[in-house]
């Protein structure tokens, strides 16, 4: 259940939101470099302010407090992205793998289908099928349970089969990974 706030406080918060949301979103964008995340971070910061609005408005500088919340949320997001890149680097092959006569169109299709999966499903599918990790090693890399790896991999593979039209999805995922970290000659 949300906080109990009187009507005057609600009107005041709504006005604060209208005045400062865009500024907070710009701040989040400049701190993270991610346009998609900026709106979410600003909204999360304003939600945190709403839950503490009586104390925040009594303290005197709600905009400064809001900027601090956005900065902390952005820092957390950036740190999480760094940790994710480090985990991926642990499992990325250090040598270049080459595939004879690659199906570039197929690789592009698989990569596009993988991008459409939610992160956890995508990570489980890629680590299990492209990098041939065990369920236990995948769980360790992602910081989740083995059961989560099993269910997310199964659901992710089912969604990939739906997106790619069926047959040979594990082999196609492996072939797409074997093409290396690039994007088939295009910048993405």
PDB file of C-alpha atoms in Angstrom:
ATOM      1  CA  UNK A   1       0.000   0.000   0.000  1.00  0.00           C
ATOM      2  CA  UNK A   2       1.321   3.464  -0.877  1.00  0.00           C
ATOM      3  CA  UNK A   3       1.917   6.348   1.466  1.00  0.00           C
ATOM      4  CA  UNK A   4      -0.955   8.310   2.933  1.00  0.00           C
ATOM      5  CA  UNK A   5      -0.586  11.862   1.627  1.00  0.00           C
ATOM      6  CA  UNK A   6      -3.051  14.733   1.959  1.00  0.00           C
ATOM      7  CA  UNK A   7      -4.541  16.408  -1.101  1.00  0.00           C
ATOM      8  CA  UNK A   8      -2.302  19.493  -0.819  1.00  0.00           C
ATOM      9  CA  UNK A   9       0.802  17.292  -0.790  1.00  0.00           C
ATOM     10  CA  UNK A  10      -0.524  15.340  -3.762  1.00  0.00           C
ATOM     11  CA  UNK A  11      -1.105  18.536  -5.757  1.00  0.00           C
ATOM     12  CA  UNK A  12       2.331  19.821  -4.753  1.00  0.00           C
ATOM     13  CA  UNK A  13       4.020  16.579  -5.817  1.00  0.00           C
ATOM     14  CA  UNK A  14       2.161  16.550  -9.123  1.00  0.00           C
ATOM     15  CA  UNK A  15       3.381  20.097  -9.844  1.00  0.00           C
ATOM     16  CA  UNK A  16       6.923  19.069  -8.856  1.00  0.00           C
ATOM     17  CA  UNK A  17       6.699  16.083 -11.192  1.00  0.00           C
ATOM     18  CA  UNK A  18       5.505  18.223 -14.104  1.00  0.00           C
ATOM     19  CA  UNK A  19       8.261  20.812 -13.540  1.00  0.00           C
ATOM     20  CA  UNK A  20      11.213  18.453 -13.043  1.00  0.00           C
ATOM     21  CA  UNK A  21      10.587  15.135 -14.815  1.00  0.00           C
ATOM     22  CA  UNK A  22      12.217  16.164 -18.112  1.00  0.00           C
ATOM     23  CA  UNK A  23      15.241  17.608 -16.296  1.00  0.00           C
ATOM     24  CA  UNK A  24      15.691  14.420 -14.279  1.00  0.00           C
ATOM     25  CA  UNK A  25      15.376  12.284 -17.423  1.00  0.00           C
ATOM     26  CA  UNK A  26      18.063  14.426 -19.139  1.00  0.00           C
ATOM     27  CA  UNK A  27      20.317  13.988 -16.107  1.00  0.00           C
ATOM     28  CA  UNK A  28      19.804  10.216 -16.209  1.00  0.00           C
ATOM     29  CA  UNK A  29      20.601  10.171 -19.923  1.00  0.00           C
ATOM     30  CA  UNK A  30      23.800  12.139 -19.464  1.00  0.00           C
ATOM     31  CA  UNK A  31      24.897   9.882 -16.609  1.00  0.00           C
ATOM     32  CA  UNK A  32      24.163   6.574 -18.344  1.00  0.00           C
ATOM     33  CA  UNK A  33      24.286   7.402 -22.046  1.00  0.00           C
ATOM     34  CA  UNK A  34      21.153   5.275 -22.482  1.00  0.00           C
ATOM     35  CA  UNK A  35      18.081   7.058 -23.813  1.00  0.00           C
ATOM     36  CA  UNK A  36      15.795   4.122 -23.016  1.00  0.00           C
ATOM     37  CA  UNK A  37      16.975   3.934 -19.416  1.00  0.00           C
ATOM     38  CA  UNK A  38      16.713   7.675 -18.786  1.00  0.00           C
ATOM     39  CA  UNK A  39      12.927   7.764 -18.566  1.00  0.00           C
ATOM     40  CA  UNK A  40      12.860   4.687 -16.338  1.00  0.00           C
ATOM     41  CA  UNK A  41      15.466   6.116 -13.972  1.00  0.00           C
ATOM     42  CA  UNK A  42      13.672   9.448 -13.728  1.00  0.00           C
ATOM     43  CA  UNK A  43      10.372   7.680 -13.051  1.00  0.00           C
ATOM     44  CA  UNK A  44      11.985   5.431 -10.422  1.00  0.00           C
ATOM     45  CA  UNK A  45      13.521   8.463  -8.725  1.00  0.00           C
ATOM     46  CA  UNK A  46      10.190  10.282  -8.660  1.00  0.00           C
ATOM     47  CA  UNK A  47       8.467   7.205  -7.286  1.00  0.00           C
ATOM     48  CA  UNK A  48      11.047   7.087  -4.480  1.00  0.00           C
ATOM     49  CA  UNK A  49      10.381  10.770  -3.790  1.00  0.00           C
ATOM     50  CA  UNK A  50       6.629  10.187  -3.726  1.00  0.00           C
ATOM     51  CA  UNK A  51       7.033   7.507  -1.061  1.00  0.00           C
ATOM     52  CA  UNK A  52       8.978   9.999   1.092  1.00  0.00           C
ATOM     53  CA  UNK A  53       7.299  13.200  -0.105  1.00  0.00           C
ATOM     54  CA  UNK A  54       6.351  14.495   3.358  1.00  0.00           C
ATOM     55  CA  UNK A  55       9.971  14.264   4.523  1.00  0.00           C
ATOM     56  CA  UNK A  56      11.461  15.463   1.224  1.00  0.00           C
ATOM     57  CA  UNK A  57       9.344  18.602   0.970  1.00  0.00           C
ATOM     58  CA  UNK A  58       9.922  19.381   4.654  1.00  0.00           C
ATOM     59  CA  UNK A  59      13.700  19.145   4.153  1.00  0.00           C
ATOM     60  CA  UNK A  60      13.629  22.075   1.757  1.00  0.00           C
ATOM     61  CA  UNK A  61      15.420  21.106  -1.473  1.00  0.00           C
ATOM     62  CA  UNK A  62      13.430  18.360  -3.194  1.00  0.00           C
ATOM     63  CA  UNK A  63      15.109  18.982  -6.576  1.00  0.00           C
ATOM     64  CA  UNK A  64      18.556  18.409  -5.094  1.00  0.00           C
ATOM     65  CA  UNK A  65      17.306  15.269  -3.397  1.00  0.00           C
ATOM     66  CA  UNK A  66      15.758  14.058  -6.675  1.00  0.00           C
ATOM     67  CA  UNK A  67      19.013  14.651  -8.543  1.00  0.00           C
ATOM     68  CA  UNK A  68      20.844  12.626  -5.900  1.00  0.00           C
ATOM     69  CA  UNK A  69      18.394   9.760  -6.270  1.00  0.00           C
ATOM     70  CA  UNK A  70      18.804   9.815 -10.069  1.00  0.00           C
ATOM     71  CA  UNK A  71      22.596   9.835  -9.690  1.00  0.00           C
ATOM     72  CA  UNK A  72      22.485   6.862  -7.321  1.00  0.00           C
ATOM     73  CA  UNK A  73      20.142   4.906  -9.592  1.00  0.00           C
ATOM     74  CA  UNK A  74      22.347   5.698 -12.611  1.00  0.00           C
ATOM     75  CA  UNK A  75      25.455   4.602 -10.719  1.00  0.00           C
ATOM     76  CA  UNK A  76      23.777   1.313  -9.837  1.00  0.00           C
ATOM     77  CA  UNK A  77      22.758   0.790 -13.481  1.00  0.00           C
ATOM     78  CA  UNK A  78      26.252   1.542 -14.805  1.00  0.00           C
ATOM     79  CA  UNK A  79      27.838  -0.789 -12.253  1.00  0.00           C
ATOM     80  CA  UNK A  80      25.417  -3.552 -13.199  1.00  0.00           C
ATOM     81  CA  UNK A  81      26.300  -3.085 -16.884  1.00  0.00           C
ATOM     82  CA  UNK A  82      30.014  -3.306 -16.071  1.00  0.00           C
ATOM     83  CA  UNK A  83      29.442  -6.504 -14.078  1.00  0.00           C
ATOM     84  CA  UNK A  84      27.438  -7.937 -16.987  1.00  0.00           C
ATOM     85  CA  UNK A  85      30.222  -7.139 -19.463  1.00  0.00           C
ATOM     86  CA  UNK A  86      32.776  -8.770 -17.144  1.00  0.00           C
ATOM     87  CA  UNK A  87      30.681 -11.939 -16.882  1.00  0.00           C
ATOM     88  CA  UNK A  88      30.336 -12.084 -20.646  1.00  0.00           C
ATOM     89  CA  UNK A  89      34.085 -11.524 -21.092  1.00  0.00           C
ATOM     90  CA  UNK A  90      34.791 -14.521 -18.857  1.00  0.00           C
ATOM     91  CA  UNK A  91      33.010 -16.821 -21.263  1.00  0.00           C
ATOM     92  CA  UNK A  92      33.820 -15.164 -24.563  1.00  0.00           C
ATOM     93  CA  UNK A  93      36.445 -17.136 -26.495  1.00  0.00           C
ATOM     94  CA  UNK A  94      39.841 -15.464 -26.566  1.00  0.00           C
ATOM     95  CA  UNK A  95      40.591 -16.796 -30.011  1.00  0.00           C
ATOM     96  CA  UNK A  96      38.828 -15.931 -33.225  1.00  0.00           C
ATOM     97  CA  UNK A  97      36.525 -18.712 -34.411  1.00  0.00           C
ATOM     98  CA  UNK A  98      35.812 -18.993 -38.128  1.00  0.00           C
ATOM     99  CA  UNK A  99      32.994 -20.789 -39.868  1.00  0.00           C
ATOM    100  CA  UNK A 100      33.375 -22.071 -43.408  1.00  0.00           C
ATOM    101  CA  UNK A 101      30.775 -20.632 -45.780  1.00  0.00           C
ATOM    102  CA  UNK A 102      28.718 -18.911 -43.090  1.00  0.00           C
ATOM    103  CA  UNK A 103      25.024 -18.284 -43.603  1.00  0.00           C
ATOM    104  CA  UNK A 104      25.233 -14.532 -42.958  1.00  0.00           C
ATOM    105  CA  UNK A 105      21.492 -14.007 -43.425  1.00  0.00           C
ATOM    106  CA  UNK A 106      20.826 -16.818 -40.940  1.00  0.00           C
ATOM    107  CA  UNK A 107      23.239 -15.289 -38.442  1.00  0.00           C
ATOM    108  CA  UNK A 108      21.508 -11.920 -38.751  1.00  0.00           C
ATOM    109  CA  UNK A 109      18.115 -13.598 -38.248  1.00  0.00           C
ATOM    110  CA  UNK A 110      19.290 -15.431 -35.128  1.00  0.00           C
ATOM    111  CA  UNK A 111      20.875 -12.320 -33.657  1.00  0.00           C
ATOM    112  CA  UNK A 112      17.716 -10.313 -34.283  1.00  0.00           C
ATOM    113  CA  UNK A 113      15.580 -13.038 -32.703  1.00  0.00           C
ATOM    114  CA  UNK A 114      17.930 -13.164 -29.689  1.00  0.00           C
ATOM    115  CA  UNK A 115      17.634  -9.384 -29.264  1.00  0.00           C
ATOM    116  CA  UNK A 116      13.877  -9.784 -29.004  1.00  0.00           C
ATOM    117  CA  UNK A 117      14.158 -12.118 -26.004  1.00  0.00           C
ATOM    118  CA  UNK A 118      14.136 -10.654 -22.505  1.00  0.00           C
ATOM    119  CA  UNK A 119      17.659 -10.463 -21.072  1.00  0.00           C
ATOM    120  CA  UNK A 120      17.532 -13.476 -18.736  1.00  0.00           C
ATOM    121  CA  UNK A 121      16.086 -15.797 -21.404  1.00  0.00           C
ATOM    122  CA  UNK A 122      18.625 -14.516 -23.937  1.00  0.00           C
ATOM    123  CA  UNK A 123      21.523 -14.965 -21.522  1.00  0.00           C
ATOM    124  CA  UNK A 124      20.477 -18.516 -20.623  1.00  0.00           C
ATOM    125  CA  UNK A 125      20.040 -19.538 -24.280  1.00  0.00           C
ATOM    126  CA  UNK A 126      23.349 -18.002 -25.354  1.00  0.00           C
ATOM    127  CA  UNK A 127      25.387 -19.406 -22.470  1.00  0.00           C
ATOM    128  CA  UNK A 128      23.818 -22.876 -22.763  1.00  0.00           C
ATOM    129  CA  UNK A 129      23.709 -23.255 -26.549  1.00  0.00           C
ATOM    130  CA  UNK A 130      26.286 -20.858 -27.983  1.00  0.00           C
ATOM    131  CA  UNK A 131      28.930 -21.346 -25.302  1.00  0.00           C
ATOM    132  CA  UNK A 132      28.007 -24.901 -24.315  1.00  0.00           C
ATOM    133  CA  UNK A 133      28.019 -24.138 -20.602  1.00  0.00           C
ATOM    134  CA  UNK A 134      26.405 -26.528 -18.182  1.00  0.00           C
ATOM    135  CA  UNK A 135      23.262 -25.501 -16.340  1.00  0.00           C
ATOM    136  CA  UNK A 136      25.336 -25.127 -13.181  1.00  0.00           C
ATOM    137  CA  UNK A 137      27.963 -22.904 -14.861  1.00  0.00           C
ATOM    138  CA  UNK A 138      25.241 -20.801 -16.487  1.00  0.00           C
ATOM    139  CA  UNK A 139      23.525 -20.357 -13.119  1.00  0.00           C
ATOM    140  CA  UNK A 140      26.827 -19.325 -11.553  1.00  0.00           C
ATOM    141  CA  UNK A 141      27.566 -16.824 -14.333  1.00  0.00           C
ATOM    142  CA  UNK A 142      24.132 -15.216 -14.069  1.00  0.00           C
ATOM    143  CA  UNK A 143      23.755 -15.420 -10.302  1.00  0.00           C
ATOM    144  CA  UNK A 144      20.513 -17.416 -10.508  1.00  0.00           C
ATOM    145  CA  UNK A 145      19.413 -20.930  -9.556  1.00  0.00           C
ATOM    146  CA  UNK A 146      19.840 -23.978 -11.782  1.00  0.00           C
ATOM    147  CA  UNK A 147      16.032 -24.243 -11.905  1.00  0.00           C
ATOM    148  CA  UNK A 148      15.829 -20.694 -13.242  1.00  0.00           C
ATOM    149  CA  UNK A 149      18.387 -21.563 -15.927  1.00  0.00           C
ATOM    150  CA  UNK A 150      16.356 -24.624 -16.925  1.00  0.00           C
ATOM    151  CA  UNK A 151      13.049 -22.774 -17.162  1.00  0.00           C
ATOM    152  CA  UNK A 152      14.433 -19.641 -18.827  1.00  0.00           C
ATOM    153  CA  UNK A 153      16.406 -21.692 -21.374  1.00  0.00           C
ATOM    154  CA  UNK A 154      13.354 -23.794 -22.196  1.00  0.00           C
ATOM    155  CA  UNK A 155      11.104 -20.749 -22.555  1.00  0.00           C
ATOM    156  CA  UNK A 156      13.755 -18.878 -24.547  1.00  0.00           C
ATOM    157  CA  UNK A 157      14.269 -21.772 -26.959  1.00  0.00           C
ATOM    158  CA  UNK A 158      10.509 -22.097 -27.461  1.00  0.00           C
ATOM    159  CA  UNK A 159      10.280 -18.399 -28.256  1.00  0.00           C
ATOM    160  CA  UNK A 160      13.256 -18.616 -30.644  1.00  0.00           C
ATOM    161  CA  UNK A 161      11.651 -21.570 -32.415  1.00  0.00           C
ATOM    162  CA  UNK A 162       8.495 -19.503 -32.821  1.00  0.00           C
ATOM    163  CA  UNK A 163      10.472 -16.492 -34.100  1.00  0.00           C
ATOM    164  CA  UNK A 164      12.776 -18.462 -36.396  1.00  0.00           C
ATOM    165  CA  UNK A 165      10.269 -20.962 -37.685  1.00  0.00           C
ATOM    166  CA  UNK A 166      11.276 -24.155 -35.998  1.00  0.00           C
ATOM    167  CA  UNK A 167      14.060 -26.534 -36.875  1.00  0.00           C
ATOM    168  CA  UNK A 168      17.685 -26.493 -35.788  1.00  0.00           C
ATOM    169  CA  UNK A 169      17.497 -23.533 -33.428  1.00  0.00           C
ATOM    170  CA  UNK A 170      20.331 -24.700 -31.064  1.00  0.00           C
ATOM    171  CA  UNK A 171      22.661 -25.227 -34.029  1.00  0.00           C
ATOM    172  CA  UNK A 172      21.701 -21.858 -35.496  1.00  0.00           C
ATOM    173  CA  UNK A 173      22.392 -20.117 -32.168  1.00  0.00           C
ATOM    174  CA  UNK A 174      25.783 -21.839 -31.971  1.00  0.00           C
ATOM    175  CA  UNK A 175      26.578 -20.865 -35.584  1.00  0.00           C
ATOM    176  CA  UNK A 176      25.612 -17.247 -34.897  1.00  0.00           C
ATOM    177  CA  UNK A 177      27.973 -17.157 -31.912  1.00  0.00           C
ATOM    178  CA  UNK A 178      30.734 -18.792 -33.957  1.00  0.00           C
ATOM    179  CA  UNK A 179      30.616 -15.839 -36.329  1.00  0.00           C
ATOM    180  CA  UNK A 180      32.273 -13.773 -33.597  1.00  0.00           C
ATOM    181  CA  UNK A 181      31.255 -10.692 -31.674  1.00  0.00           C
ATOM    182  CA  UNK A 182      30.599  -8.530 -34.727  1.00  0.00           C
ATOM    183  CA  UNK A 183      27.272  -7.928 -36.361  1.00  0.00           C
ATOM    184  CA  UNK A 184      27.793  -9.301 -39.844  1.00  0.00           C
ATOM    185  CA  UNK A 185      29.588  -6.220 -41.118  1.00  0.00           C
ATOM    186  CA  UNK A 186      27.028  -3.710 -39.859  1.00  0.00           C
ATOM    187  CA  UNK A 187      27.424  -1.401 -36.920  1.00  0.00           C
ATOM    188  CA  UNK A 188      24.770  -1.831 -34.265  1.00  0.00           C
TER     189      UNK A 188
END
